[in-house]
JSON list of C-alpha atoms in Angstrom, two decimals:
[
{"chain": "R", "resi": 1, "resn": "ASN", "atom": "CA", "xyz": [151.91, -74.49, -1.48]},
{"chain": "R", "resi": 2, "resn": "ALA", "atom": "CA", "xyz": [152.82, -75.91, -4.88]},
{"chain": "R", "resi": 3, "resn": "GLY", "atom": "CA", "xyz": [153.88, -72.58, -6.44]},
{"chain": "R", "resi": 4, "resn": "VAL", "atom": "CA", "xyz": [155.08, -73.22, -10.00]},
{"chain": "R", "resi": 5, "resn": "THR", "atom": "CA", "xyz": [154.99, -76.83, -11.19]},
{"chain": "R", "resi": 6, "resn": "GLN", "atom": "CA", "xyz": [156.59, -78.10, -14.37]},
{"chain": "R", "resi": 7, "resn": "THR", "atom": "CA", "xyz": [155.92, -81.42, -16.04]},
{"chain": "R", "resi": 8, "resn": "PRO", "atom": "CA", "xyz": [157.68, -83.53, -17.08]},
{"chain": "R", "resi": 9, "resn": "LYS", "atom": "CA", "xyz": [160.92, -83.23, -15.11]},
{"chain": "R", "resi": 10, "resn": "PHE", "atom": "CA", "xyz": [162.97, -85.14, -17.70]},
{"chain": "R", "resi": 11, "resn": "ARG", "atom": "CA", "xyz": [162.43, -86.22, -21.27]},
{"chain": "R", "resi": 12, "resn": "VAL", "atom": "CA", "xyz": [164.51, -87.70, -24.07]},
{"chain": "R", "resi": 13, "resn": "LEU", "atom": "CA", "xyz": [163.25, -87.18, -27.60]},
{"chain": "R", "resi": 14, "resn": "LYS", "atom": "CA", "xyz": [164.39, -88.17, -31.04]},
{"chain": "R", "resi": 15, "resn": "THR", "atom": "CA", "xyz": [164.95, -85.51, -33.67]},
{"chain": "R", "resi": 16, "resn": "GLY", "atom": "CA", "xyz": [161.67, -84.61, -35.32]},
{"chain": "R", "resi": 17, "resn": "GLN", "atom": "CA", "xyz": [159.42, -85.72, -32.48]},
{"chain": "R", "resi": 18, "resn": "SER", "atom": "CA", "xyz": [157.01, -83.29, -30.88]},
{"chain": "R", "resi": 19, "resn": "MET", "atom": "CA", "xyz": [156.14, -82.68, -27.27]},
{"chain": "R", "resi": 20, "resn": "THR", "atom": "CA", "xyz": [154.53, -80.22, -24.91]},
{"chain": "R", "resi": 21, "resn": "LEU", "atom": "CA", "xyz": [155.91, -78.95, -21.63]},
{"chain": "R", "resi": 22, "resn": "LEU", "atom": "CA", "xyz": [153.37, -77.89, -19.05]},
{"chain": "R", "resi": 23, "resn": "CYS", "atom": "CA", "xyz": [153.77, -75.12, -16.51]},
{"chain": "R", "resi": 24, "resn": "ALA", "atom": "CA", "xyz": [151.11, -74.68, -13.85]},
{"chain": "R", "resi": 25, "resn": "GLN", "atom": "CA", "xyz": [150.97, -72.05, -11.12]},
{"chain": "R", "resi": 26, "resn": "ASP", "atom": "CA", "xyz": [148.52, -71.81, -8.27]},
{"chain": "R", "resi": 27, "resn": "MET", "atom": "CA", "xyz": [149.33, -68.27, -7.16]},
{"chain": "R", "resi": 28, "resn": "ASN", "atom": "CA", "xyz": [146.88, -66.50, -9.50]},
{"chain": "R", "resi": 29, "resn": "HIS", "atom": "CA", "xyz": [149.80, -64.77, -11.23]},
{"chain": "R", "resi": 30, "resn": "GLU", "atom": "CA", "xyz": [149.10, -62.79, -14.38]},
{"chain": "R", "resi": 31, "resn": "TYR", "atom": "CA", "xyz": [152.48, -63.11, -16.05]},
{"chain": "R", "resi": 32, "resn": "MET", "atom": "CA", "xyz": [154.19, -66.32, -17.07]},
{"chain": "R", "resi": 33, "resn": "TYR", "atom": "CA", "xyz": [157.46, -66.96, -18.86]},
{"chain": "R", "resi": 34, "resn": "TRP", "atom": "CA", "xyz": [159.38, -69.78, -20.51]},
{"chain": "R", "resi": 35, "resn": "TYR", "atom": "CA", "xyz": [163.18, -69.73, -20.44]},
{"chain": "R", "resi": 36, "resn": "ARG", "atom": "CA", "xyz": [165.90, -72.04, -21.56]},
{"chain": "R", "resi": 37, "resn": "GLN", "atom": "CA", "xyz": [169.24, -72.30, -19.82]},
{"chain": "R", "resi": 38, "resn": "ASP", "atom": "CA", "xyz": [172.37, -73.51, -21.55]},
{"chain": "R", "resi": 39, "resn": "PRO", "atom": "CA", "xyz": [175.92, -73.65, -20.20]},
{"chain": "R", "resi": 40, "resn": "GLY", "atom": "CA", "xyz": [177.59, -70.24, -20.30]},
{"chain": "R", "resi": 41, "resn": "MET", "atom": "CA", "xyz": [174.49, -68.57, -21.76]},
{"chain": "R", "resi": 42, "resn": "GLY", "atom": "CA", "xyz": [172.38, -67.72, -18.76]},
{"chain": "R", "resi": 43, "resn": "LEU", "atom": "CA", "xyz": [168.60, -67.83, -18.95]},
{"chain": "R", "resi": 44, "resn": "ARG", "atom": "CA", "xyz": [167.13, -66.78, -22.27]},
{"chain": "R", "resi": 45, "resn": "LEU", "atom": "CA", "xyz": [163.49, -65.88, -22.72]},
{"chain": "R", "resi": 46, "resn": "ILE", "atom": "CA", "xyz": [161.61, -68.02, -25.24]},
{"chain": "R", "resi": 47, "resn": "HIS", "atom": "CA", "xyz": [158.03, -66.76, -24.95]},
{"chain": "R", "resi": 48, "resn": "TYR", "atom": "CA", "xyz": [155.98, -65.02, -22.33]},
{"chain": "R", "resi": 49, "resn": "SER", "atom": "CA", "xyz": [152.37, -64.23, -21.52]},
{"chain": "R", "resi": 50, "resn": "VAL", "atom": "CA", "xyz": [150.87, -61.23, -19.78]},
{"chain": "R", "resi": 51, "resn": "GLY", "atom": "CA", "xyz": [147.48, -62.81, -19.27]},
{"chain": "R", "resi": 52, "resn": "GLU", "atom": "CA", "xyz": [145.07, -65.54, -20.26]},
{"chain": "R", "resi": 53, "resn": "GLY", "atom": "CA", "xyz": [144.78, -65.81, -24.02]},
{"chain": "R", "resi": 54, "resn": "THR", "atom": "CA", "xyz": [147.86, -63.67, -24.75]},
{"chain": "R", "resi": 55, "resn": "THR", "atom": "CA", "xyz": [151.38, -64.69, -25.71]},
{"chain": "R", "resi": 56, "resn": "ALA", "atom": "CA", "xyz": [154.44, -62.89, -27.04]},
{"chain": "R", "resi": 57, "resn": "LYS", "atom": "CA", "xyz": [157.86, -63.78, -28.40]},
{"chain": "R", "resi": 58, "resn": "GLY", "atom": "CA", "xyz": [160.97, -63.48, -26.32]},
{"chain": "R", "resi": 59, "resn": "GLU", "atom": "CA", "xyz": [164.61, -63.56, -27.27]},
{"chain": "R", "resi": 60, "resn": "VAL", "atom": "CA", "xyz": [164.78, -67.08, -28.77]},
{"chain": "R", "resi": 61, "resn": "PRO", "atom": "CA", "xyz": [161.27, -68.08, -29.96]},
{"chain": "R", "resi": 62, "resn": "ASP", "atom": "CA", "xyz": [162.14, -70.02, -33.12]},
{"chain": "R", "resi": 63, "resn": "GLY", "atom": "CA", "xyz": [161.13, -73.66, -33.03]},
{"chain": "R", "resi": 64, "resn": "TYR", "atom": "CA", "xyz": [158.72, -73.18, -30.12]},
{"chain": "R", "resi": 65, "resn": "ASN", "atom": "CA", "xyz": [155.04, -72.38, -29.75]},
{"chain": "R", "resi": 66, "resn": "VAL", "atom": "CA", "xyz": [153.07, -71.51, -26.62]},
{"chain": "R", "resi": 67, "resn": "SER", "atom": "CA", "xyz": [149.51, -71.27, -25.43]},
{"chain": "R", "resi": 68, "resn": "ARG", "atom": "CA", "xyz": [147.83, -69.75, -22.40]},
{"chain": "R", "resi": 69, "resn": "LEU", "atom": "CA", "xyz": [144.25, -70.96, -22.56]},
{"chain": "R", "resi": 70, "resn": "LYS", "atom": "CA", "xyz": [143.85, -70.86, -18.80]},
{"chain": "R", "resi": 71, "resn": "LYS", "atom": "CA", "xyz": [145.39, -68.32, -16.47]},
{"chain": "R", "resi": 72, "resn": "GLN", "atom": "CA", "xyz": [147.12, -70.96, -14.38]},
{"chain": "R", "resi": 73, "resn": "ASN", "atom": "CA", "xyz": [148.70, -72.89, -17.26]},
{"chain": "R", "resi": 74, "resn": "PHE", "atom": "CA", "xyz": [151.35, -71.97, -19.79]},
{"chain": "R", "resi": 75, "resn": "LEU", "atom": "CA", "xyz": [152.25, -74.63, -22.36]},
{"chain": "R", "resi": 76, "resn": "LEU", "atom": "CA", "xyz": [155.46, -74.77, -24.38]},
{"chain": "R", "resi": 77, "resn": "GLY", "atom": "CA", "xyz": [155.41, -76.88, -27.53]},
{"chain": "R", "resi": 78, "resn": "LEU", "atom": "CA", "xyz": [158.16, -78.24, -29.71]},
{"chain": "R", "resi": 79, "resn": "GLU", "atom": "CA", "xyz": [156.64, -79.21, -33.05]},
{"chain": "R", "resi": 80, "resn": "SER", "atom": "CA", "xyz": [159.73, -80.87, -34.51]},
{"chain": "R", "resi": 81, "resn": "ALA", "atom": "CA", "xyz": [162.48, -81.27, -31.95]},
{"chain": "R", "resi": 82, "resn": "ALA", "atom": "CA", "xyz": [166.07, -80.53, -32.96]},
{"chain": "R", "resi": 83, "resn": "PRO", "atom": "CA", "xyz": [169.32, -81.34, -31.11]},
{"chain": "R", "resi": 84, "resn": "SER", "atom": "CA", "xyz": [169.87, -77.58, -30.63]},
{"chain": "R", "resi": 85, "resn": "GLN", "atom": "CA", "xyz": [166.82, -77.59, -28.36]},
{"chain": "R", "resi": 86, "resn": "THR", "atom": "CA", "xyz": [168.58, -79.82, -25.83]},
{"chain": "R", "resi": 87, "resn": "SER", "atom": "CA", "xyz": [168.48, -77.66, -22.75]},
{"chain": "R", "resi": 88, "resn": "VAL", "atom": "CA", "xyz": [167.01, -77.10, -19.32]},
{"chain": "R", "resi": 89, "resn": "TYR", "atom": "CA", "xyz": [163.68, -75.31, -19.54]},
{"chain": "R", "resi": 90, "resn": "PHE", "atom": "CA", "xyz": [162.37, -73.15, -16.72]},
{"chain": "R", "resi": 91, "resn": "CYS", "atom": "CA", "xyz": [158.96, -71.66, -16.32]},
{"chain": "R", "resi": 92, "resn": "ALA", "atom": "CA", "xyz": [158.42, -68.60, -14.17]},
{"chain": "R", "resi": 93, "resn": "SER", "atom": "CA", "xyz": [155.48, -66.54, -13.04]},
{"chain": "R", "resi": 94, "resn": "GLN", "atom": "CA", "xyz": [155.01, -63.09, -11.60]},
{"chain": "R", "resi": 95, "resn": "PRO", "atom": "CA", "xyz": [152.02, -61.51, -9.89]},
{"chain": "R", "resi": 96, "resn": "SER", "atom": "CA", "xyz": [151.84, -58.24, -11.78]},
{"chain": "R", "resi": 97, "resn": "GLN", "atom": "CA", "xyz": [153.78, -55.57, -13.56]},
{"chain": "R", "resi": 98, "resn": "ASN", "atom": "CA", "xyz": [154.25, -53.66, -10.34]},
{"chain": "R", "resi": 99, "resn": "TYR", "atom": "CA", "xyz": [157.67, -52.23, -9.75]},
{"chain": "R", "resi": 100, "resn": "ASN", "atom": "CA", "xyz": [160.21, -54.61, -8.25]},
{"chain": "R", "resi": 101, "resn": "GLN", "atom": "CA", "xyz": [158.18, -57.79, -8.44]},
{"chain": "R", "resi": 102, "resn": "PRO", "atom": "CA", "xyz": [160.48, -60.84, -8.64]},
{"chain": "R", "resi": 103, "resn": "GLN", "atom": "CA", "xyz": [159.76, -63.96, -10.62]},
{"chain": "R", "resi": 104, "resn": "HIS", "atom": "CA", "xyz": [158.97, -67.37, -9.14]},
{"chain": "R", "resi": 105, "resn": "PHE", "atom": "CA", "xyz": [160.47, -70.36, -10.91]},
{"chain": "R", "resi": 106, "resn": "GLY", "atom": "CA", "xyz": [159.47, -73.96, -11.42]},
{"chain": "R", "resi": 107, "resn": "ASP", "atom": "CA", "xyz": [162.10, -76.61, -10.82]},
{"chain": "R", "resi": 108, "resn": "GLY", "atom": "CA", "xyz": [162.84, -77.13, -14.50]},
{"chain": "R", "resi": 109, "resn": "THR", "atom": "CA", "xyz": [162.49, -79.68, -17.28]},
{"chain": "R", "resi": 110, "resn": "ARG", "atom": "CA", "xyz": [165.63, -81.36, -18.61]},
{"chain": "R", "resi": 111, "resn": "LEU", "atom": "CA", "xyz": [165.14, -82.11, -22.27]},
{"chain": "R", "resi": 112, "resn": "SER", "atom": "CA", "xyz": [167.55, -84.08, -24.45]},
{"chain": "R", "resi": 113, "resn": "ILE", "atom": "CA", "xyz": [167.09, -84.36, -28.19]},
{"chain": "R", "resi": 114, "resn": "LEU", "atom": "CA", "xyz": [168.99, -87.20, -29.85]},
{"chain": "G", "resi": 1, "resn": "ARG", "atom": "CA", "xyz": [178.17, -55.65, -25.14]},
{"chain": "G", "resi": 2, "resn": "LYS", "atom": "CA", "xyz": [175.88, -57.86, -23.11]},
{"chain": "G", "resi": 3, "resn": "GLU", "atom": "CA", "xyz": [172.96, -56.17, -21.41]},
{"chain": "G", "resi": 4, "resn": "VAL", "atom": "CA", "xyz": [173.93, -57.68, -18.07]},
{"chain": "G", "resi": 5, "resn": "GLU", "atom": "CA", "xyz": [177.47, -58.80, -17.33]},
{"chain": "G", "resi": 6, "resn": "GLN", "atom": "CA", "xyz": [178.91, -60.78, -14.46]},
{"chain": "G", "resi": 7, "resn": "ASP", "atom": "CA", "xyz": [182.30, -62.25, -13.72]},
{"chain": "G", "resi": 8, "resn": "PRO", "atom": "CA", "xyz": [181.72, -66.01, -14.08]},
{"chain": "G", "resi": 9, "resn": "GLY", "atom": "CA", "xyz": [184.25, -66.87, -11.37]},
{"chain": "G", "resi": 10, "resn": "PRO", "atom": "CA", "xyz": [184.62, -69.24, -9.67]},
{"chain": "G", "resi": 11, "resn": "PHE", "atom": "CA", "xyz": [185.32, -67.30, -6.51]},
{"chain": "G", "resi": 12, "resn": "ASN", "atom": "CA", "xyz": [186.94, -69.75, -4.09]},
{"chain": "G", "resi": 13, "resn": "VAL", "atom": "CA", "xyz": [186.85, -68.41, -0.54]},
{"chain": "G", "resi": 14, "resn": "PRO", "atom": "CA", "xyz": [187.41, -69.95, 2.90]},
{"chain": "G", "resi": 15, "resn": "GLU", "atom": "CA", "xyz": [184.60, -70.28, 5.39]},
{"chain": "G", "resi": 16, "resn": "GLY", "atom": "CA", "xyz": [184.06, -67.06, 7.29]},
{"chain": "G", "resi": 17, "resn": "ALA", "atom": "CA", "xyz": [185.41, -64.85, 4.53]},
{"chain": "G", "resi": 18, "resn": "THR", "atom": "CA", "xyz": [183.66, -61.85, 3.06]},
{"chain": "G", "resi": 19, "resn": "VAL", "atom": "CA", "xyz": [183.12, -61.91, -0.68]},
{"chain": "G", "resi": 20, "resn": "ALA", "atom": "CA", "xyz": [181.61, -59.40, -3.09]},
{"chain": "G", "resi": 21, "resn": "PHE", "atom": "CA", "xyz": [180.27, -59.71, -6.60]},
{"chain": "G", "resi": 22, "resn": "ASN", "atom": "CA", "xyz": [179.48, -56.97, -9.06]},
{"chain": "G", "resi": 23, "resn": "CYS", "atom": "CA", "xyz": [177.09, -56.96, -11.97]},
{"chain": "G", "resi": 24, "resn": "THR", "atom": "CA", "xyz": [177.02, -54.26, -14.65]},
{"chain": "G", "resi": 25, "resn": "TYR", "atom": "CA", "xyz": [174.06, -53.39, -16.83]},
{"chain": "G", "resi": 26, "resn": "SER", "atom": "CA", "xyz": [173.97, -51.41, -20.04]},
{"chain": "G", "resi": 27, "resn": "ASN", "atom": "CA", "xyz": [170.46, -49.97, -20.16]},
{"chain": "G", "resi": 28, "resn": "SER", "atom": "CA", "xyz": [170.17, -46.79, -18.11]},
{"chain": "G", "resi": 29, "resn": "ALA", "atom": "CA", "xyz": [166.36, -47.21, -18.11]},
{"chain": "G", "resi": 30, "resn": "SER", "atom": "CA", "xyz": [166.66, -50.35, -16.00]},
{"chain": "G", "resi": 31, "resn": "GLN", "atom": "CA", "xyz": [164.37, -50.06, -13.03]},
{"chain": "G", "resi": 32, "resn": "SER", "atom": "CA", "xyz": [164.25, -53.29, -11.05]},
{"chain": "G", "resi": 33, "resn": "PHE", "atom": "CA", "xyz": [167.20, -55.31, -9.85]},
{"chain": "G", "resi": 34, "resn": "PHE", "atom": "CA", "xyz": [167.47, -58.68, -8.16]},
{"chain": "G", "resi": 35, "resn": "TRP", "atom": "CA", "xyz": [169.97, -61.24, -7.01]},
{"chain": "G", "resi": 36, "resn": "TYR", "atom": "CA", "xyz": [168.98, -64.87, -7.44]},
{"chain": "G", "resi": 37, "resn": "ARG", "atom": "CA", "xyz": [170.79, -67.94, -6.19]},
{"chain": "G", "resi": 38, "resn": "GLN", "atom": "CA", "xyz": [170.98, -71.08, -8.28]},
{"chain": "G", "resi": 39, "resn": "ASP", "atom": "CA", "xyz": [172.26, -74.37, -6.98]},
{"chain": "G", "resi": 40, "resn": "CYS", "atom": "CA", "xyz": [173.63, -76.94, -9.39]},
{"chain": "G", "resi": 41, "resn": "ARG", "atom": "CA", "xyz": [170.87, -78.38, -11.58]},
{"chain": "G", "resi": 42, "resn": "LYS", "atom": "CA", "xyz": [168.19, -76.51, -9.65]},
{"chain": "G", "resi": 43, "resn": "GLU", "atom": "CA", "xyz": [165.90, -73.60, -10.36]},
{"chain": "G", "resi": 44, "resn": "PRO", "atom": "CA", "xyz": [166.88, -69.99, -9.62]},
{"chain": "G", "resi": 45, "resn": "LYS", "atom": "CA", "xyz": [165.58, -68.77, -6.28]},
{"chain": "G", "resi": 46, "resn": "LEU", "atom": "CA", "xyz": [165.21, -65.16, -5.26]},
{"chain": "G", "resi": 47, "resn": "LEU", "atom": "CA", "xyz": [167.91, -64.12, -2.82]},
{"chain": "G", "resi": 48, "resn": "MET", "atom": "CA", "xyz": [166.99, -60.48, -2.54]},
{"chain": "G", "resi": 49, "resn": "SER", "atom": "CA", "xyz": [165.68, -57.50, -4.43]},
{"chain": "G", "resi": 50, "resn": "VAL", "atom": "CA", "xyz": [168.01, -54.53, -4.71]},
{"chain": "G", "resi": 51, "resn": "TYR", "atom": "CA", "xyz": [166.69, -51.17, -3.62]},
{"chain": "G", "resi": 52, "resn": "SER", "atom": "CA", "xyz": [168.04, -47.76, -4.51]},
{"chain": "G", "resi": 53, "resn": "SER", "atom": "CA", "xyz": [169.24, -47.04, -1.01]},
{"chain": "G", "resi": 54, "resn": "GLY", "atom": "CA", "xyz": [170.83, -50.46, -0.61]},
{"chain": "G", "resi": 55, "resn": "ASN", "atom": "CA", "xyz": [169.47, -53.21, 1.55]},
{"chain": "G", "resi": 56, "resn": "GLU", "atom": "CA", "xyz": [170.61, -55.92, 3.89]},
{"chain": "G", "resi": 57, "resn": "ASP", "atom": "CA", "xyz": [169.26, -59.33, 4.75]},
{"chain": "G", "resi": 58, "resn": "GLY", "atom": "CA", "xyz": [171.27, -61.03, 7.44]},
{"chain": "G", "resi": 59, "resn": "ARG", "atom": "CA", "xyz": [174.75, -61.70, 6.05]},
{"chain": "G", "resi": 60, "resn": "PHE", "atom": "CA", "xyz": [173.82, -60.40, 2.61]},
{"chain": "G", "resi": 61, "resn": "THR", "atom": "CA", "xyz": [174.01, -56.77, 1.49]},
{"chain": "G", "resi": 62, "resn": "ALA", "atom": "CA", "xyz": [172.95, -55.48, -1.91]},
{"chain": "G", "resi": 63, "resn": "GLN", "atom": "CA", "xyz": [173.86, -52.12, -3.36]},
{"chain": "G", "resi": 64, "resn": "LEU", "atom": "CA", "xyz": [172.82, -50.22, -6.47]},
{"chain": "G", "resi": 65, "resn": "ASN", "atom": "CA", "xyz": [174.99, -47.63, -8.20]},
{"chain": "G", "resi": 66, "resn": "ARG", "atom": "CA", "xyz": [172.89, -46.00, -10.91]},
{"chain": "G", "resi": 67, "resn": "ALA", "atom": "CA", "xyz": [175.59, -43.56, -11.96]},
{"chain": "G", "resi": 68, "resn": "SER", "atom": "CA", "xyz": [178.01, -46.36, -12.81]},
{"chain": "G", "resi": 69, "resn": "GLN", "atom": "CA", "xyz": [175.25, -48.81, -13.71]},
{"chain": "G", "resi": 70, "resn": "TYR", "atom": "CA", "xyz": [176.14, -51.70, -11.50]},
{"chain": "G", "resi": 71, "resn": "ILE", "atom": "CA", "xyz": [174.75, -53.65, -8.60]},
{"chain": "G", "resi": 72, "resn": "SER", "atom": "CA", "xyz": [176.72, -55.52, -6.01]},
{"chain": "G", "resi": 73, "resn": "LEU", "atom": "CA", "xyz": [176.21, -58.35, -3.57]},
{"chain": "G", "resi": 74, "resn": "LEU", "atom": "CA", "xyz": [178.28, -58.67, -0.42]},
{"chain": "G", "resi": 75, "resn": "ILE", "atom": "CA", "xyz": [178.27, -61.89, 1.58]},
{"chain": "G", "resi": 76, "resn": "ARG", "atom": "CA", "xyz": [179.77, -61.76, 5.07]},
{"chain": "G", "resi": 77, "resn": "ASP", "atom": "CA", "xyz": [180.90, -64.72, 7.16]},
{"chain": "G", "resi": 78, "resn": "SER", "atom": "CA", "xyz": [180.60, -67.15, 4.23]},
{"chain": "G", "resi": 79, "resn": "LYS", "atom": "CA", "xyz": [179.15, -70.58, 4.94]},
{"chain": "G", "resi": 80, "resn": "LEU", "atom": "CA", "xyz": [179.70, -73.81, 3.04]},
{"chain": "G", "resi": 81, "resn": "SER", "atom": "CA", "xyz": [176.00, -73.66, 2.18]},
{"chain": "G", "resi": 82, "resn": "ASP", "atom": "CA", "xyz": [176.55, -70.36, 0.34]},
{"chain": "G", "resi": 83, "resn": "SER", "atom": "CA", "xyz": [178.30, -72.28, -2.45]},
{"chain": "G", "resi": 84, "resn": "ALA", "atom": "CA", "xyz": [176.14, -71.69, -5.51]},
{"chain": "G", "resi": 85, "resn": "THR", "atom": "CA", "xyz": [175.86, -69.56, -8.62]},
{"chain": "G", "resi": 86, "resn": "TYR", "atom": "CA", "xyz": [174.57, -66.04, -8.07]},
{"chain": "G", "resi": 87, "resn": "LEU", "atom": "CA", "xyz": [172.52, -64.53, -10.88]},
{"chain": "G", "resi": 88, "resn": "CYS", "atom": "CA", "xyz": [172.07, -60.84, -11.42]},
{"chain": "G", "resi": 89, "resn": "VAL", "atom": "CA", "xyz": [168.69, -59.92, -12.91]},
{"chain": "G", "resi": 90, "resn": "VAL", "atom": "CA", "xyz": [167.66, -56.59, -14.36]},
{"chain": "G", "resi": 91, "resn": "LYS", "atom": "CA", "xyz": [164.29, -55.39, -15.57]},
{"chain": "G", "resi": 92, "resn": "THR", "atom": "CA", "xyz": [163.75, -52.33, -17.69]},
{"chain": "G", "resi": 93, "resn": "SER", "atom": "CA", "xyz": [160.82, -50.05, -17.03]},
{"chain": "G", "resi": 94, "resn": "GLY", "atom": "CA", "xyz": [157.97, -50.47, -19.48]},
{"chain": "G", "resi": 95, "resn": "THR", "atom": "CA", "xyz": [158.87, -54.00, -20.52]},
{"chain": "G", "resi": 96, "resn": "TYR", "atom": "CA", "xyz": [157.87, -57.42, -19.31]},
{"chain": "G", "resi": 97, "resn": "LYS", "atom": "CA", "xyz": [161.32, -58.86, -19.79]},
{"chain": "G", "resi": 98, "resn": "TYR", "atom": "CA", "xyz": [163.85, -59.76, -17.16]},
{"chain": "G", "resi": 99, "resn": "ILE", "atom": "CA", "xyz": [167.45, -59.91, -18.32]},
{"chain": "G", "resi": 100, "resn": "PHE", "atom": "CA", "xyz": [169.63, -62.47, -16.59]},
{"chain": "G", "resi": 101, "resn": "GLY", "atom": "CA", "xyz": [173.36, -62.41, -16.20]},
{"chain": "G", "resi": 102, "resn": "THR", "atom": "CA", "xyz": [175.23, -65.65, -16.78]},
{"chain": "G", "resi": 103, "resn": "GLY", "atom": "CA", "xyz": [176.00, -65.89, -13.08]},
{"chain": "G", "resi": 104, "resn": "THR", "atom": "CA", "xyz": [178.97, -65.83, -10.74]},
{"chain": "G", "resi": 105, "resn": "ARG", "atom": "CA", "xyz": [179.98, -69.12, -9.21]},
{"chain": "G", "resi": 106, "resn": "LEU", "atom": "CA", "xyz": [180.96, -69.13, -5.55]},
{"chain": "G", "resi": 107, "resn": "LYS", "atom": "CA", "xyz": [182.72, -71.98, -3.78]},
{"chain": "G", "resi": 108, "resn": "VAL", "atom": "CA", "xyz": [183.14, -71.72, -0.04]},
{"chain": "G", "resi": 109, "resn": "LEU", "atom": "CA", "xyz": [185.90, -73.99, 1.16]},
{"chain": "G", "resi": 110, "resn": "ALA", "atom": "CA", "xyz": [186.19, -75.67, 4.55]}
]
């Protein structure tokens, strides 16, 4: 079972470049999330989606856009990359809003902005 | 005050030792609680959910204290392979958001 798959695994960008990170899940989960993890900060929620065609802002949404055109895919876009966006990005999914459902994580994308 | 707080550690313990971590949360409406394990440069993986009555999974025991608003994780008979960062995660009822602690680092020494 693939679970949650993130592509690419690594990327180096120059300031001002754009790129899209892809998260795909094959578990038919309704909810999907994008986080970033920085040293000493823990995971911070960027954007999330509660279903196909819906997205919402998390804790740190500035500089990012997302789309959920298909239930299985959640895309994170950086329109104009900045060095402050150097981070490890994790995607997660969750089956439903039922009480006590944990999240399932992809193995991350390491992004460096020069 | 952070919504979820953990002692960053590191906790350095010898093999076979028992070690416990606490995690405090600020929102009394928090409803779901989890412990995740994260190895260096890897994704977080669910270790166990935390139930109101406490729960055990092998060498791991999780407890919830709603009155004092903390959860705990006890690891018995520590193994070298237990070395990792342990993340406390809290979800508030009525929201879609999971709040992560910054993690407690554990090093089990031979």
